[in-house]
Short mmCIF file of C-alpha atoms in Angstrom, two decimals:
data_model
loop_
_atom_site.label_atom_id
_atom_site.label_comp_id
_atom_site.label_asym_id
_atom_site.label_seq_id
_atom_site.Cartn_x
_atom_site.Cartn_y
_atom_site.Cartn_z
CA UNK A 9 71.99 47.97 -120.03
CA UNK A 10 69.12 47.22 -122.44
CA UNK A 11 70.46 44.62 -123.96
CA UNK A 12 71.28 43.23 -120.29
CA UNK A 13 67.46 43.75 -119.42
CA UNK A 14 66.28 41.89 -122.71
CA UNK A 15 68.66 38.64 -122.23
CA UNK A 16 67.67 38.50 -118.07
CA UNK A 17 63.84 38.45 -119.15
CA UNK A 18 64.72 36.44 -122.02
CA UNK A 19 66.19 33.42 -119.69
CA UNK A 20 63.57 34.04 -116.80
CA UNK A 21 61.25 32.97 -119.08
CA UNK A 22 63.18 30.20 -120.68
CA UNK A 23 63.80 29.27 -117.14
CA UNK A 24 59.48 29.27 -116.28
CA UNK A 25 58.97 27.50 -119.45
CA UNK A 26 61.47 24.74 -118.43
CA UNK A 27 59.64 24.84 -115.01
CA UNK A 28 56.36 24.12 -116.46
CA UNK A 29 57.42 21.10 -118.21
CA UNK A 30 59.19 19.64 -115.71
CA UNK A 31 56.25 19.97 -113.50
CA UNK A 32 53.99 18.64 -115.35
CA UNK A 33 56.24 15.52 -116.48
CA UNK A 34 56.82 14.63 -113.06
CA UNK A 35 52.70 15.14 -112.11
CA UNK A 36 52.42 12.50 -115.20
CA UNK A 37 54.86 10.13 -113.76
CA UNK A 38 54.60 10.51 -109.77
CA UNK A 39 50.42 11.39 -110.05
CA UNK A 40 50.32 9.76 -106.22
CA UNK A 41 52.84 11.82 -105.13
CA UNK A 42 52.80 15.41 -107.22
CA UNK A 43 49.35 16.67 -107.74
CA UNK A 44 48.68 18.76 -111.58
CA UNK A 45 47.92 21.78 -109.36
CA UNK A 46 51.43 21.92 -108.65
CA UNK A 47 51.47 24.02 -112.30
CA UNK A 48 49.64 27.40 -110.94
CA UNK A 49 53.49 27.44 -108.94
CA UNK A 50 55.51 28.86 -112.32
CA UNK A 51 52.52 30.60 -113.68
CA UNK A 52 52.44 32.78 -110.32
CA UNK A 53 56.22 33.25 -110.33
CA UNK A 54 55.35 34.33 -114.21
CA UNK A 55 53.01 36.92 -113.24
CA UNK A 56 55.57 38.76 -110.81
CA UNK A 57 58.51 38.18 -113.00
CA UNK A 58 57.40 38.32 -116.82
CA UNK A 59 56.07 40.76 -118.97
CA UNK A 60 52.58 40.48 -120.69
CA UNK A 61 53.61 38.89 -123.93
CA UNK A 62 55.87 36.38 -122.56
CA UNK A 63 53.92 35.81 -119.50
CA UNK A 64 50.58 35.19 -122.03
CA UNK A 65 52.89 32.47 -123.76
CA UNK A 66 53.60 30.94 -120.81
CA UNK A 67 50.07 31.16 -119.40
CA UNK A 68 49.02 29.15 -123.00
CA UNK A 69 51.64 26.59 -122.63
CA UNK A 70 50.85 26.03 -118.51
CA UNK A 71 47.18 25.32 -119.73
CA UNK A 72 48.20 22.82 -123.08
CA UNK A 73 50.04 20.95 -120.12
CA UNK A 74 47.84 20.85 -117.26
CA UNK A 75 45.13 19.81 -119.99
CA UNK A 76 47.33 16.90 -121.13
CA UNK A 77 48.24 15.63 -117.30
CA UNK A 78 44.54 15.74 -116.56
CA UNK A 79 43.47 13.97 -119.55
CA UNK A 80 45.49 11.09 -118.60
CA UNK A 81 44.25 10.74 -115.30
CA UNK A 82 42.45 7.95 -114.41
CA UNK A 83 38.65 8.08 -114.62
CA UNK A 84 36.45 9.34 -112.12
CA UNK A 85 39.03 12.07 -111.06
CA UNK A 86 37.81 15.99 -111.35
CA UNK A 87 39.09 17.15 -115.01
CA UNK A 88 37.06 19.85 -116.00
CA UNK A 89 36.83 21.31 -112.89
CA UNK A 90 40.61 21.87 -112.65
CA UNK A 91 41.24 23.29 -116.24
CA UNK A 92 38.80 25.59 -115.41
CA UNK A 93 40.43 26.35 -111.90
CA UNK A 94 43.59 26.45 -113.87
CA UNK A 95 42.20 29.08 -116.13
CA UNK A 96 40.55 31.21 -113.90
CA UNK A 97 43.79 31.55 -111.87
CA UNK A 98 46.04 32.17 -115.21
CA UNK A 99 42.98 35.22 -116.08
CA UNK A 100 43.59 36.53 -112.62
CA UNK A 101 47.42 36.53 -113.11
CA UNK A 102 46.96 37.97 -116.58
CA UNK A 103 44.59 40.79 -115.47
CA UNK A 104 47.06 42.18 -112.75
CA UNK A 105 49.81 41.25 -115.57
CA UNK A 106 47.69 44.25 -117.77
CA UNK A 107 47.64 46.86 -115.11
CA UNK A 108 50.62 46.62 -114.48
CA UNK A 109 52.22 46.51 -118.26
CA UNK A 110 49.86 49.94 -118.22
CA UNK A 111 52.12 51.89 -115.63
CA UNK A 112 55.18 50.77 -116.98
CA UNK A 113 56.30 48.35 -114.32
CA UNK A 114 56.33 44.61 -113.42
CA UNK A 115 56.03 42.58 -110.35
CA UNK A 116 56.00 44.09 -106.92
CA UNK A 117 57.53 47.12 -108.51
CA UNK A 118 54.54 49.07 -108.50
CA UNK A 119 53.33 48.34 -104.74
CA UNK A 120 56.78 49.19 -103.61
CA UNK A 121 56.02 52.61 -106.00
CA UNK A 122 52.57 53.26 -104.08
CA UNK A 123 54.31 52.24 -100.70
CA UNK A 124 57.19 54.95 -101.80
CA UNK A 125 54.43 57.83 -102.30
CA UNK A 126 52.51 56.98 -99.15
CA UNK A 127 55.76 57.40 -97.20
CA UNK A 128 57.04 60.54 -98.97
CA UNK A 129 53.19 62.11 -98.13
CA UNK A 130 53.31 61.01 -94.68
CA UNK A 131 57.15 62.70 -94.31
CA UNK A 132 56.22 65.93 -95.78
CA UNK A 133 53.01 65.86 -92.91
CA UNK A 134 56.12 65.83 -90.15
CA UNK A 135 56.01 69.31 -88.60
CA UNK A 136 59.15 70.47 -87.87
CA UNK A 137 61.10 70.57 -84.81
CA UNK A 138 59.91 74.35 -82.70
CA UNK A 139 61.94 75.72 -80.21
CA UNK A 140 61.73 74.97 -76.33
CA UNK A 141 58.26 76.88 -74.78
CA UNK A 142 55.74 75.92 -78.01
CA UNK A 143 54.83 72.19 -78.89
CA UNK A 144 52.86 70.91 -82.82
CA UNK A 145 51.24 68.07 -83.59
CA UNK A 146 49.34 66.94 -86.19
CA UNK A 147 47.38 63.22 -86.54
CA UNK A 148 45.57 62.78 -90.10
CA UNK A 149 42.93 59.31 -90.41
CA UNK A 150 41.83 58.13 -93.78
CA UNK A 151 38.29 57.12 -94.37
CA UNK A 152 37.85 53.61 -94.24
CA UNK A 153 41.32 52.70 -92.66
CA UNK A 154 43.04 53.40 -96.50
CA UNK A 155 46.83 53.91 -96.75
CA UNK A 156 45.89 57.62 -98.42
CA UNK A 157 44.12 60.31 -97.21
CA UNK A 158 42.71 63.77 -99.37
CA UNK A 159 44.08 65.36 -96.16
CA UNK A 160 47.46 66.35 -95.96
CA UNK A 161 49.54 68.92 -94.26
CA UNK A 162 52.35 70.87 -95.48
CA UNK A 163 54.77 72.97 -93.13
CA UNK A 164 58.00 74.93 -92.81
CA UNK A 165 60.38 77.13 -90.48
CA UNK A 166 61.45 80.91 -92.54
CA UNK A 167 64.44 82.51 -90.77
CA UNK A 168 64.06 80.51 -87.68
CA UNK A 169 60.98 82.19 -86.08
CA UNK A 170 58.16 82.03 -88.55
CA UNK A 171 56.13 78.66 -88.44
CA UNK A 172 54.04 78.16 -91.88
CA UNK A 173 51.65 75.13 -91.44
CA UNK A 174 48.80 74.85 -94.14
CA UNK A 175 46.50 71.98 -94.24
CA UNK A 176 44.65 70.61 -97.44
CA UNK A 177 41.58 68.78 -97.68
CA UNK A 178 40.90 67.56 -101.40
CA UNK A 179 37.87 66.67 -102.59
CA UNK A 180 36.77 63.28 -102.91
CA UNK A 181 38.07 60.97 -99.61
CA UNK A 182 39.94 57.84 -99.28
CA UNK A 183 42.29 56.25 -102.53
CA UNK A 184 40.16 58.46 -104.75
CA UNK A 185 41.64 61.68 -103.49
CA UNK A 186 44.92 59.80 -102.35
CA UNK A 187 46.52 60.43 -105.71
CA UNK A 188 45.85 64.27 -106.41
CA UNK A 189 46.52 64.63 -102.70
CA UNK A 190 50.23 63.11 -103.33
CA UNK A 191 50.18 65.65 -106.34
CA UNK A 192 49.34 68.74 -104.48
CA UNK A 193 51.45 67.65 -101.42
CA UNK A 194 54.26 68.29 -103.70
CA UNK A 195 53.53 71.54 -105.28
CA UNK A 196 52.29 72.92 -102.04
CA UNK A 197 55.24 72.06 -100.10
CA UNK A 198 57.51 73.64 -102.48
CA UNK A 199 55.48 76.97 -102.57
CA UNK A 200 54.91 76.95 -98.65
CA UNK A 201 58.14 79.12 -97.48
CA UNK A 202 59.37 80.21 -100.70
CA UNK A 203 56.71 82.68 -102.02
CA UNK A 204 55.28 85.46 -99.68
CA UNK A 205 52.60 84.50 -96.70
CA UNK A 206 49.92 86.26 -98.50
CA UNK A 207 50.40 84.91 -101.66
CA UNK A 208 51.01 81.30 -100.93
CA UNK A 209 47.06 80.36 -101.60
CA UNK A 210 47.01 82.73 -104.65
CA UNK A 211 49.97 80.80 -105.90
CA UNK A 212 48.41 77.29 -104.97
CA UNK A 213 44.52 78.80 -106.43
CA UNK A 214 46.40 79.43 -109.51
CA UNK A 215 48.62 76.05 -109.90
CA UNK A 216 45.07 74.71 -109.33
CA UNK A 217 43.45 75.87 -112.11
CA UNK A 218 46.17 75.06 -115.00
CA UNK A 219 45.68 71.07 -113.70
CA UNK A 220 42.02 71.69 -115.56
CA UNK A 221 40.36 68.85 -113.19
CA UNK A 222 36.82 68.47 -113.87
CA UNK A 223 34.79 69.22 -110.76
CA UNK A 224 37.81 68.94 -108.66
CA UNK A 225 38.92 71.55 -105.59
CA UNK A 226 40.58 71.71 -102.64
CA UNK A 227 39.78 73.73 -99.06
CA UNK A 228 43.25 74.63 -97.59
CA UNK A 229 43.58 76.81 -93.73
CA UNK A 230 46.95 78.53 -93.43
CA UNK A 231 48.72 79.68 -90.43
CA UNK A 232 51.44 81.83 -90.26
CA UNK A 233 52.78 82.13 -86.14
CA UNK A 234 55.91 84.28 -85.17
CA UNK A 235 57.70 81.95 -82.75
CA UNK A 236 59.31 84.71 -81.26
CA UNK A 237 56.64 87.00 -80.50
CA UNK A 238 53.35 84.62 -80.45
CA UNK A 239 51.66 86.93 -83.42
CA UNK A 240 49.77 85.15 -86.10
CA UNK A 241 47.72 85.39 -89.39
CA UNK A 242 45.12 82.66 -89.99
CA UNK A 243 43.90 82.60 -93.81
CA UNK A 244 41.40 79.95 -95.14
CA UNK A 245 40.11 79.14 -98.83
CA UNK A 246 37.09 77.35 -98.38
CA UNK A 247 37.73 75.70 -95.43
CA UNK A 248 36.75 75.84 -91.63
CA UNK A 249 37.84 78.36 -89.28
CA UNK A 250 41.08 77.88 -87.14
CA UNK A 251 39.40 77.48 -83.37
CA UNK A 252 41.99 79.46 -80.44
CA UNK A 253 42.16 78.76 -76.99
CA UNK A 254 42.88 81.77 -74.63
CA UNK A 255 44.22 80.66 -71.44
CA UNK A 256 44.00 83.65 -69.56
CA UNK A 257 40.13 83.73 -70.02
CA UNK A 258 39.83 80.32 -70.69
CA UNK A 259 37.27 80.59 -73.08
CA UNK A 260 37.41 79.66 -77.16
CA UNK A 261 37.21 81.68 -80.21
CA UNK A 262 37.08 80.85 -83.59
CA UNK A 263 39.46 82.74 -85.91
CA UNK A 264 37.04 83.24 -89.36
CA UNK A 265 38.39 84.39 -92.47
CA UNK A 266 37.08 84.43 -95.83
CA UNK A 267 38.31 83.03 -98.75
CA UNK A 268 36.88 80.82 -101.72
CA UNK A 269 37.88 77.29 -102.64
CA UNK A 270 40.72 76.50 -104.57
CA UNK A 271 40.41 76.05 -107.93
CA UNK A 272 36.93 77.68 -108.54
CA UNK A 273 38.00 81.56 -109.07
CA UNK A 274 40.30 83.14 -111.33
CA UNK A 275 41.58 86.18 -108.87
CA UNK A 276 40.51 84.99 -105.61
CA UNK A 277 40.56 87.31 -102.97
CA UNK A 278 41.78 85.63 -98.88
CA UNK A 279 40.92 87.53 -95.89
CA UNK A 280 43.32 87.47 -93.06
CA UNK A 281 42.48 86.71 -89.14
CA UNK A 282 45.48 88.07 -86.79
CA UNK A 283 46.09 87.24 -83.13
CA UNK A 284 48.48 86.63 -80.74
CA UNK A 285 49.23 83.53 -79.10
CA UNK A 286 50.12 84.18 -75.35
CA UNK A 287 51.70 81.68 -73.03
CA UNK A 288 49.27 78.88 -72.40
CA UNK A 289 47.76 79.57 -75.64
CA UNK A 290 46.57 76.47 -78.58
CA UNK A 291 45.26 77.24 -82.28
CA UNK A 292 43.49 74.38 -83.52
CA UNK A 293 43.45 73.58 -87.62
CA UNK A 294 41.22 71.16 -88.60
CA UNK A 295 39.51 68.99 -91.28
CA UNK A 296 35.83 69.02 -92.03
CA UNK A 297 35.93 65.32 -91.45
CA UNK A 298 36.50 66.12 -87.54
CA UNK A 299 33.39 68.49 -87.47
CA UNK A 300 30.94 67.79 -90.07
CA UNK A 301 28.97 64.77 -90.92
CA UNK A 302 25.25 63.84 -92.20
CA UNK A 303 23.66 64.55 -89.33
CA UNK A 304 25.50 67.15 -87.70
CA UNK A 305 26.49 70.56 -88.88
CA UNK A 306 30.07 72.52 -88.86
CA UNK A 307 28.85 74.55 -85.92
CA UNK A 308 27.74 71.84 -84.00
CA UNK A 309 30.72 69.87 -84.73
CA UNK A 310 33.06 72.47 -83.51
CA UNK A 311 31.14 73.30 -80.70
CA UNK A 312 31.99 69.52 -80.02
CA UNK A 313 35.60 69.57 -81.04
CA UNK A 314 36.21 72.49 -78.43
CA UNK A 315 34.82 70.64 -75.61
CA UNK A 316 36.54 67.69 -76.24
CA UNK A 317 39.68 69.69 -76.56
CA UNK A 318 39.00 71.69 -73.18
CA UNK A 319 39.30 68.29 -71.08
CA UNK A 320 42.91 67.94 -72.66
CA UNK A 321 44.32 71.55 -71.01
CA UNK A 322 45.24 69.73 -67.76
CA UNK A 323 48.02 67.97 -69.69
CA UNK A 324 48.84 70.97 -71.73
CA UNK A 325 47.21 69.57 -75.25
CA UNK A 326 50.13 66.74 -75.09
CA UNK A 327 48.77 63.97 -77.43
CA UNK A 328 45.77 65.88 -78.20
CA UNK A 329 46.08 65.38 -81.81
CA UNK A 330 45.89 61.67 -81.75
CA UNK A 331 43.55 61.28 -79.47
CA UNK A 332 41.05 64.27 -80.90
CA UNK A 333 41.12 61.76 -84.88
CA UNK A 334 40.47 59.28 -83.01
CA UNK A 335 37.74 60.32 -80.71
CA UNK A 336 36.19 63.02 -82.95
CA UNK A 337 37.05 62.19 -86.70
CA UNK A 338 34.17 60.78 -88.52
CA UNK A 339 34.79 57.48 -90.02
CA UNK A 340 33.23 57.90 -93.61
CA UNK A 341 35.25 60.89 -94.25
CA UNK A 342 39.19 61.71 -93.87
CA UNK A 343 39.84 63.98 -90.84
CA UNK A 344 43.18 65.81 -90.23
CA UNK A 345 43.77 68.20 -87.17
CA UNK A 346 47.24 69.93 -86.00
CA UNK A 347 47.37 71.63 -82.89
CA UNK A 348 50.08 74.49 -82.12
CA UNK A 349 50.73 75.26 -78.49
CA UNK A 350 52.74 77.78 -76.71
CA UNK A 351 53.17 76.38 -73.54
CA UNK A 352 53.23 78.21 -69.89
CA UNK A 353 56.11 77.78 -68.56
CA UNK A 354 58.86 77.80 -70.82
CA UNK A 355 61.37 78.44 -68.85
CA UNK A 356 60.25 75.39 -66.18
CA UNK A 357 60.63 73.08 -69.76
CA UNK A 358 64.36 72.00 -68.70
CA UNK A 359 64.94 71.79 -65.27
CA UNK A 360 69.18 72.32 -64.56
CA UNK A 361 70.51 69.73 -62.00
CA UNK A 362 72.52 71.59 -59.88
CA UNK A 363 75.15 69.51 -57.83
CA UNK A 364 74.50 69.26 -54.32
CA UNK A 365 77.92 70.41 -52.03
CA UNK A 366 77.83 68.80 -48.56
CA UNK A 367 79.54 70.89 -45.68
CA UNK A 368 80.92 68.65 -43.08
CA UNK A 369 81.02 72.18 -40.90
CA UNK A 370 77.97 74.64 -41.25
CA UNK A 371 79.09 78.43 -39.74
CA UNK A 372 76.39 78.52 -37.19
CA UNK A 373 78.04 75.41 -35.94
CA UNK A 374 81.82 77.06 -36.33
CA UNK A 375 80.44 80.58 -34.98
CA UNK A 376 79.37 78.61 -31.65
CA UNK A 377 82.40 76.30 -31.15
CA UNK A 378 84.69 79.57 -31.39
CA UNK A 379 81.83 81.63 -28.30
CA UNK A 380 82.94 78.86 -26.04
CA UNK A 381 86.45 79.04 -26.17
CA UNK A 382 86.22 82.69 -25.91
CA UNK A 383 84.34 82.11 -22.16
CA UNK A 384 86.66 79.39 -21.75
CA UNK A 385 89.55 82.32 -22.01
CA UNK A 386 87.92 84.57 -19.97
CA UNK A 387 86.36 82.57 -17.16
CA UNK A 388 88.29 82.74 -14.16
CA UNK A 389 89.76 79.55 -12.76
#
């Protein structure tokens, strides 16, 4: 297989190389036709399909060329000008060339790689499917329109009727958290489910700390919800309070519970918020980016959040996910929200058909018929 590898970059660039030259002797012969610039064409195709060293020999032997085409131009035509064109595009190939030898692939390899991780972080965000009579969503927006967000949500179903959902805000926003985010995302979802409730953020605190990140943290709020029985534990490290609709008085409450940041202390200690979620019920988890910016304070903010949410009860919080990022989220920070629901009427979810039977005879109509004939018999003639 290596030796395969070596002799199919070994002819790709024998093949550029014979590119090159044939380029540039047809520019020299057919100059009306074929313009020199037509040599930035192999040193391109070098930069997605070569290696460094072979794609810096090629780069030297596209400029020796394109400097002896030009040079035998007629006078008056731009010369420096494109040899210096020519170089600055053969630096820019060769720069992108270098980060790219750096992480160990070539090519498009390592967008498809990036495109890879932002797919496998926005898959492990899916919340998974809840039985009929409760309804989760979850919308996360990165700051600045990026691909990668320092929010991120991790979830799971234990034994059919618990619901885990914990969602992570790194520090840092944007591509700049994007990458310990797709870290964490990993090591969080593989802890979420498999160690006890109330020691999944001990367990996450503690893988934390041994990634010795220099000023780095994360704020993570963690929901635990019985799906059978609507009870639930909200626990938070650093990070806003879960906010909970009650239907039957139709007011909100938010669900606080202590707990430091992630990262910061050796034996943390996380307080724990129960509640019940009764039919009609929502529990909202949320990013700071959806209730705090510059100017306006956490309070504030969900003060905000909840009255924005309490226009979306007529349609039962359907879509309200989506539609809370995109109305409330700040844009210079990453917001995330998910929103769990136990709807109303769960039984009313799936309406049976029920096939309808059409009587040709009803019995009112048969009791009747069979009164006359009776004073038929019996009325004398």
């Amino acid at each position: 297989m290596v030796r395969r590898a070596r002799k199919s970059h070994l002819l790709t660039f024998v093949g550029l190389l014979a590119l090159t030259v044939t380029l540039g002797s047809a520019a020299l012969a057919m100059s009306t036709f074929i313009p020199t610039s037509v040599l930035i064409i192999p040193l391109l195709l070098g930069g997605l399909l070569l290696r460094f060293r072979p794609l810096v020999a090629l780069t030297l032997v596209t400029l020796a060329i394109g400097s002896y085409v030009v040079s035998d131009r007629a006078q008056g035509m731009p010369k420096i000008g494109f040899v210096l064109t020519l170089g600055l595009a053969a630096w820019i190939v060769l720069t992108g060339a270098r980060v790219r030898s750096r992480l160990g692939v070539q090519g498009t390899r390592g967008e498809s790689m990036l495109m890879e991780l932002r797919d496998t972080l926005t898959a492990q965000g899916e919340l998974p499917r809840l039985p009929p009579g409760w309804r989760a969503e979850v919308a996360i927006r990165s700051a600045g329109g990026a691909s990668f967000s320092g929010d991120f949500v991790v979830s799971t179903i234990r034994d059919g009727e618990l619901l885990e959902v914990a969602l992570v805000d790194v520090s840092g926003k944007g591509i700049d958290a994007g990458t310990r985010a797709l870290l964490l995302s990993g090591a969080f979802g593989g802890l979420l489910g498999v160690v006890p409730v109330e020691e999944f953020l001990p367990s996450a605190n503690q893988y934390l700390r041994r990634q010795d990140w220099d000023d780095d943290f994360a704020t993570v709020v963690q929901v635990a919800v019985n799906l059978r029985t609507g009870d639930f534990e909200v626990r938070t490290a650093g990070h806003p309070p879960a906010i909970l609709f009650d239907s039957w008085s139709g007011r909100w409450q938010s669900r606080d519970s202590e707990g430091p940041l992630l990262g910061l202390v050796e034996i943390p200690e996380f307080k724990v918020n129960k509640g019940q979620l009764k039919q009609g019920d929502a529990l909202f988890l949320y990013s700071d980016g959806m209730v705090e910016t510059p100017h306006r304070e956490i309070g504030q903010g969900t003060d905000r959040l909840a009255g924005h949410a309490e226009r979306l009860i007529a349609q039962g919080f359907k879509g309200a996910a989506k539609e809370l990022v995109v109305e409330i989220g700040g844009r210079g920070d990453d917001s995330a929200i998910v929103v769990i629901h136990r709807q109303m009427n769960p039984a009313d979810l799936v309406v049976p058909t029920c096939p309808t039977t059409t009587r040709t005879t009803s019995r009112p109509t048969t009791l009747r018929r069979r009164g006359n004939t009776l004073l038929k018999t019996f009325r004398p003639a």
